[in-house]
Amino acid sequence: PYMPTILSPGESAQFTKGGPVVLMVKPPERDTLGNVVQIEFQSCVYDQVRSACNWISRGIEGGVTVPDVLAGTYRLPARIVGETGSWRLRVQRPADPGAKTPAGYPSQWRRFGIIPLAAQPGPILKGPVFGR
């Protein structure tokens, strides 16, 4: 109840490289998001021995306005959607030393994938049927 909830992208959703990926967040029930949030990104480097991801920090996007993430109009940065692979992100209200507000609890990690355009499944086309 004290952390924001990521509504979009959906868990394990896949997006085409370079295409728009929209972030939408539900505020915490018993806290506030304030005016801005920060988004932390990590990418997966797969470890075959452990059969698991080693998550590597890929930076933090700060100063994202709360109205944008509540309305679902914030698009993930090109440096993220322009690179194929498995990703995860989480959202958090940053600390505000001026207002003496501590950082909020981070959301749960949300995983998603960026796939190459060629890997995007296309429509199944049926050719003409002869002899009928």
PDB file of C-alpha atoms in Angstrom:
ATOM      1  CA  PRO A   1       0.000   0.000   0.000  1.00  0.00           C
ATOM      2  CA  TYR A   2       3.002   2.360   0.327  1.00  0.00           C
ATOM      3  CA  MET A   3       4.516   1.786  -3.115  1.00  0.00           C
ATOM      4  CA  PRO A   4       3.383   2.800  -6.603  1.00  0.00           C
ATOM      5  CA  THR A   5       2.098   0.123  -8.970  1.00  0.00           C
ATOM      6  CA  ILE A   6       3.221  -0.076 -12.601  1.00  0.00           C
ATOM      7  CA  LEU A   7       0.176  -0.618 -14.839  1.00  0.00           C
ATOM      8  CA  SER A   8       2.002  -0.376 -18.167  1.00  0.00           C
ATOM      9  CA  PRO A   9       4.110  -1.899 -19.629  1.00  0.00           C
ATOM     10  CA  GLY A  10       2.551  -5.228 -18.726  1.00  0.00           C
ATOM     11  CA  GLU A  11       4.681  -7.919 -17.086  1.00  0.00           C
ATOM     12  CA  SER A  12       6.731  -9.771 -19.746  1.00  0.00           C
ATOM     13  CA  ALA A  13       5.291  -7.617 -22.558  1.00  0.00           C
ATOM     14  CA  GLN A  14       7.327  -7.467 -25.770  1.00  0.00           C
ATOM     15  CA  PHE A  15       7.829  -4.380 -27.877  1.00  0.00           C
ATOM     16  CA  THR A  16       9.454  -3.787 -31.238  1.00  0.00           C
ATOM     17  CA  LYS A  17      12.853  -2.084 -31.176  1.00  0.00           C
ATOM     18  CA  GLY A  18      12.491   1.669 -31.549  1.00  0.00           C
ATOM     19  CA  GLY A  19       8.733   1.636 -31.055  1.00  0.00           C
ATOM     20  CA  PRO A  20       6.940   3.544 -28.312  1.00  0.00           C
ATOM     21  CA  VAL A  21       6.716   1.999 -24.853  1.00  0.00           C
ATOM     22  CA  VAL A  22       4.417   3.910 -22.532  1.00  0.00           C
ATOM     23  CA  LEU A  23       4.749   3.963 -18.747  1.00  0.00           C
ATOM     24  CA  MET A  24       1.603   4.220 -16.640  1.00  0.00           C
ATOM     25  CA  VAL A  25       1.671   4.160 -12.855  1.00  0.00           C
ATOM     26  CA  LYS A  26      -0.967   3.950 -10.124  1.00  0.00           C
ATOM     27  CA  PRO A  27      -0.026   5.997  -7.033  1.00  0.00           C
ATOM     28  CA  PRO A  28       0.407   4.280  -3.668  1.00  0.00           C
ATOM     29  CA  GLU A  29      -2.719   4.007  -1.530  1.00  0.00           C
ATOM     30  CA  ARG A  30      -1.143   5.454   1.618  1.00  0.00           C
ATOM     31  CA  ASP A  31       1.497   7.791   0.231  1.00  0.00           C
ATOM     32  CA  THR A  32       1.968  10.392  -2.462  1.00  0.00           C
ATOM     33  CA  LEU A  33       4.148  10.425  -5.543  1.00  0.00           C
ATOM     34  CA  GLY A  34       4.786  14.171  -5.284  1.00  0.00           C
ATOM     35  CA  ASN A  35       5.536  16.164  -8.449  1.00  0.00           C
ATOM     36  CA  VAL A  36       8.195  13.978 -10.074  1.00  0.00           C
ATOM     37  CA  VAL A  37       9.346  10.359 -10.009  1.00  0.00           C
ATOM     38  CA  GLN A  38      12.536   8.632 -11.025  1.00  0.00           C
ATOM     39  CA  ILE A  39      12.658   5.498 -13.126  1.00  0.00           C
ATOM     40  CA  GLU A  40      15.463   2.983 -12.661  1.00  0.00           C
ATOM     41  CA  PHE A  41      16.377   0.738 -15.603  1.00  0.00           C
ATOM     42  CA  GLN A  42      18.268  -2.557 -15.648  1.00  0.00           C
ATOM     43  CA  SER A  43      19.086  -4.913 -18.510  1.00  0.00           C
ATOM     44  CA  CYS A  44      19.657  -8.657 -18.413  1.00  0.00           C
ATOM     45  CA  VAL A  45      22.963 -10.335 -19.154  1.00  0.00           C
ATOM     46  CA  TYR A  46      22.007 -14.000 -19.186  1.00  0.00           C
ATOM     47  CA  ASP A  47      24.151 -16.385 -17.110  1.00  0.00           C
ATOM     48  CA  GLN A  48      23.873 -19.892 -18.606  1.00  0.00           C
ATOM     49  CA  VAL A  49      25.489 -21.544 -15.580  1.00  0.00           C
ATOM     50  CA  ARG A  50      22.839 -20.189 -13.210  1.00  0.00           C
ATOM     51  CA  SER A  51      20.083 -20.116 -15.870  1.00  0.00           C
ATOM     52  CA  ALA A  52      19.241 -16.627 -14.665  1.00  0.00           C
ATOM     53  CA  CYS A  53      19.740 -12.966 -15.461  1.00  0.00           C
ATOM     54  CA  ASN A  54      22.508 -10.866 -14.044  1.00  0.00           C
ATOM     55  CA  TRP A  55      20.761  -7.502 -13.880  1.00  0.00           C
ATOM     56  CA  ILE A  56      23.009  -4.596 -14.859  1.00  0.00           C
ATOM     57  CA  SER A  57      22.098  -1.022 -13.937  1.00  0.00           C
ATOM     58  CA  ARG A  58      21.398   1.079 -17.030  1.00  0.00           C
ATOM     59  CA  GLY A  59      20.772   4.359 -15.277  1.00  0.00           C
ATOM     60  CA  ILE A  60      18.016   6.415 -13.760  1.00  0.00           C
ATOM     61  CA  GLU A  61      15.681   8.746 -15.559  1.00  0.00           C
ATOM     62  CA  GLY A  62      14.904  11.543 -13.086  1.00  0.00           C
ATOM     63  CA  GLY A  63      12.435  14.379 -13.106  1.00  0.00           C
ATOM     64  CA  VAL A  64       9.638  12.498 -14.867  1.00  0.00           C
ATOM     65  CA  THR A  65       6.413  14.370 -14.119  1.00  0.00           C
ATOM     66  CA  VAL A  66       3.769  12.563 -12.104  1.00  0.00           C
ATOM     67  CA  PRO A  67       0.831  13.708 -14.291  1.00  0.00           C
ATOM     68  CA  ASP A  68       2.539  12.041 -17.286  1.00  0.00           C
ATOM     69  CA  VAL A  69       2.986   8.666 -15.557  1.00  0.00           C
ATOM     70  CA  LEU A  70      -0.523   8.739 -14.076  1.00  0.00           C
ATOM     71  CA  ALA A  71      -2.062   9.496 -17.479  1.00  0.00           C
ATOM     72  CA  GLY A  72       0.121   6.968 -19.321  1.00  0.00           C
ATOM     73  CA  THR A  73       1.614   9.588 -21.655  1.00  0.00           C
ATOM     74  CA  TYR A  74       5.285   9.181 -20.674  1.00  0.00           C
ATOM     75  CA  ARG A  75       7.303   7.256 -23.272  1.00  0.00           C
ATOM     76  CA  LEU A  76      10.421   5.358 -22.245  1.00  0.00           C
ATOM     77  CA  PRO A  77      13.638   6.973 -23.524  1.00  0.00           C
ATOM     78  CA  ALA A  78      15.112   6.066 -26.924  1.00  0.00           C
ATOM     79  CA  ARG A  79      18.287   4.731 -25.268  1.00  0.00           C
ATOM     80  CA  ILE A  80      16.140   1.963 -23.725  1.00  0.00           C
ATOM     81  CA  VAL A  81      13.660   1.151 -26.512  1.00  0.00           C
ATOM     82  CA  GLY A  82      16.423   1.358 -29.120  1.00  0.00           C
ATOM     83  CA  GLU A  83      18.263  -1.656 -27.696  1.00  0.00           C
ATOM     84  CA  THR A  84      16.994  -5.240 -27.905  1.00  0.00           C
ATOM     85  CA  GLY A  85      17.014  -7.471 -24.865  1.00  0.00           C
ATOM     86  CA  SER A  86      15.294  -8.164 -21.574  1.00  0.00           C
ATOM     87  CA  TRP A  87      14.722  -5.139 -19.381  1.00  0.00           C
ATOM     88  CA  ARG A  88      13.178  -4.246 -16.092  1.00  0.00           C
ATOM     89  CA  LEU A  89      12.227  -0.959 -14.497  1.00  0.00           C
ATOM     90  CA  ARG A  90      10.869   0.407 -11.263  1.00  0.00           C
ATOM     91  CA  VAL A  91       9.464   3.770 -10.218  1.00  0.00           C
ATOM     92  CA  GLN A  92      10.124   5.726  -7.038  1.00  0.00           C
ATOM     93  CA  ARG A  93       9.473   9.153  -5.586  1.00  0.00           C
ATOM     94  CA  PRO A  94      12.923  10.705  -5.034  1.00  0.00           C
ATOM     95  CA  ALA A  95      13.906  12.353  -1.778  1.00  0.00           C
ATOM     96  CA  ASP A  96      13.403  16.126  -1.630  1.00  0.00           C
ATOM     97  CA  PRO A  97      15.991  17.677   0.715  1.00  0.00           C
ATOM     98  CA  GLY A  98      14.404  21.127   0.356  1.00  0.00           C
ATOM     99  CA  ALA A  99      11.024  19.929   1.590  1.00  0.00           C
ATOM    100  CA  LYS A 100      12.711  17.379   3.884  1.00  0.00           C
ATOM    101  CA  THR A 101      10.697  14.587   2.272  1.00  0.00           C
ATOM    102  CA  PRO A 102      12.311  11.140   2.249  1.00  0.00           C
ATOM    103  CA  ALA A 103      12.289   8.951  -0.841  1.00  0.00           C
ATOM    104  CA  GLY A 104       9.161   6.868  -1.288  1.00  0.00           C
ATOM    105  CA  TYR A 105       9.116   3.107  -1.496  1.00  0.00           C
ATOM    106  CA  PRO A 106      10.043   1.825  -4.975  1.00  0.00           C
ATOM    107  CA  SER A 107       7.531  -0.122  -7.029  1.00  0.00           C
ATOM    108  CA  GLN A 108       8.000  -3.801  -7.778  1.00  0.00           C
ATOM    109  CA  TRP A 109      10.312  -4.487 -10.726  1.00  0.00           C
ATOM    110  CA  ARG A 110       8.452  -4.768 -14.041  1.00  0.00           C
ATOM    111  CA  ARG A 111      10.076  -6.919 -16.758  1.00  0.00           C
ATOM    112  CA  PHE A 112       9.600  -6.360 -20.477  1.00  0.00           C
ATOM    113  CA  GLY A 113      11.418  -7.189 -23.695  1.00  0.00           C
ATOM    114  CA  ILE A 114      12.561  -5.241 -26.723  1.00  0.00           C
ATOM    115  CA  ILE A 115      12.717  -7.448 -29.823  1.00  0.00           C
ATOM    116  CA  PRO A 116      14.091  -6.737 -33.303  1.00  0.00           C
ATOM    117  CA  LEU A 117      11.594  -5.728 -35.951  1.00  0.00           C
ATOM    118  CA  ALA A 118      12.235  -8.992 -37.867  1.00  0.00           C
ATOM    119  CA  ALA A 119      11.185 -11.013 -34.802  1.00  0.00           C
ATOM    120  CA  GLN A 120       7.774  -9.360 -34.712  1.00  0.00           C
ATOM    121  CA  PRO A 121       5.159 -11.966 -35.677  1.00  0.00           C
ATOM    122  CA  GLY A 122       3.297 -10.897 -38.783  1.00  0.00           C
ATOM    123  CA  PRO A 123      -0.082 -11.859 -40.183  1.00  0.00           C
ATOM    124  CA  ILE A 124      -0.466 -15.294 -41.706  1.00  0.00           C
ATOM    125  CA  LEU A 125      -1.090 -14.780 -45.376  1.00  0.00           C
ATOM    126  CA  LYS A 126      -2.910 -17.391 -47.378  1.00  0.00           C
ATOM    127  CA  GLY A 127      -2.153 -17.615 -51.060  1.00  0.00           C
ATOM    128  CA  PRO A 128      -4.650 -18.431 -53.782  1.00  0.00           C
ATOM    129  CA  VAL A 129      -6.034 -21.940 -53.845  1.00  0.00           C
ATOM    130  CA  PHE A 130      -5.979 -23.545 -57.318  1.00  0.00           C
ATOM    131  CA  GLY A 131      -8.058 -26.418 -58.614  1.00  0.00           C
ATOM    132  CA  ARG A 132     -11.257 -25.780 -56.696  1.00  0.00           C
TER     133      ARG A 132
END
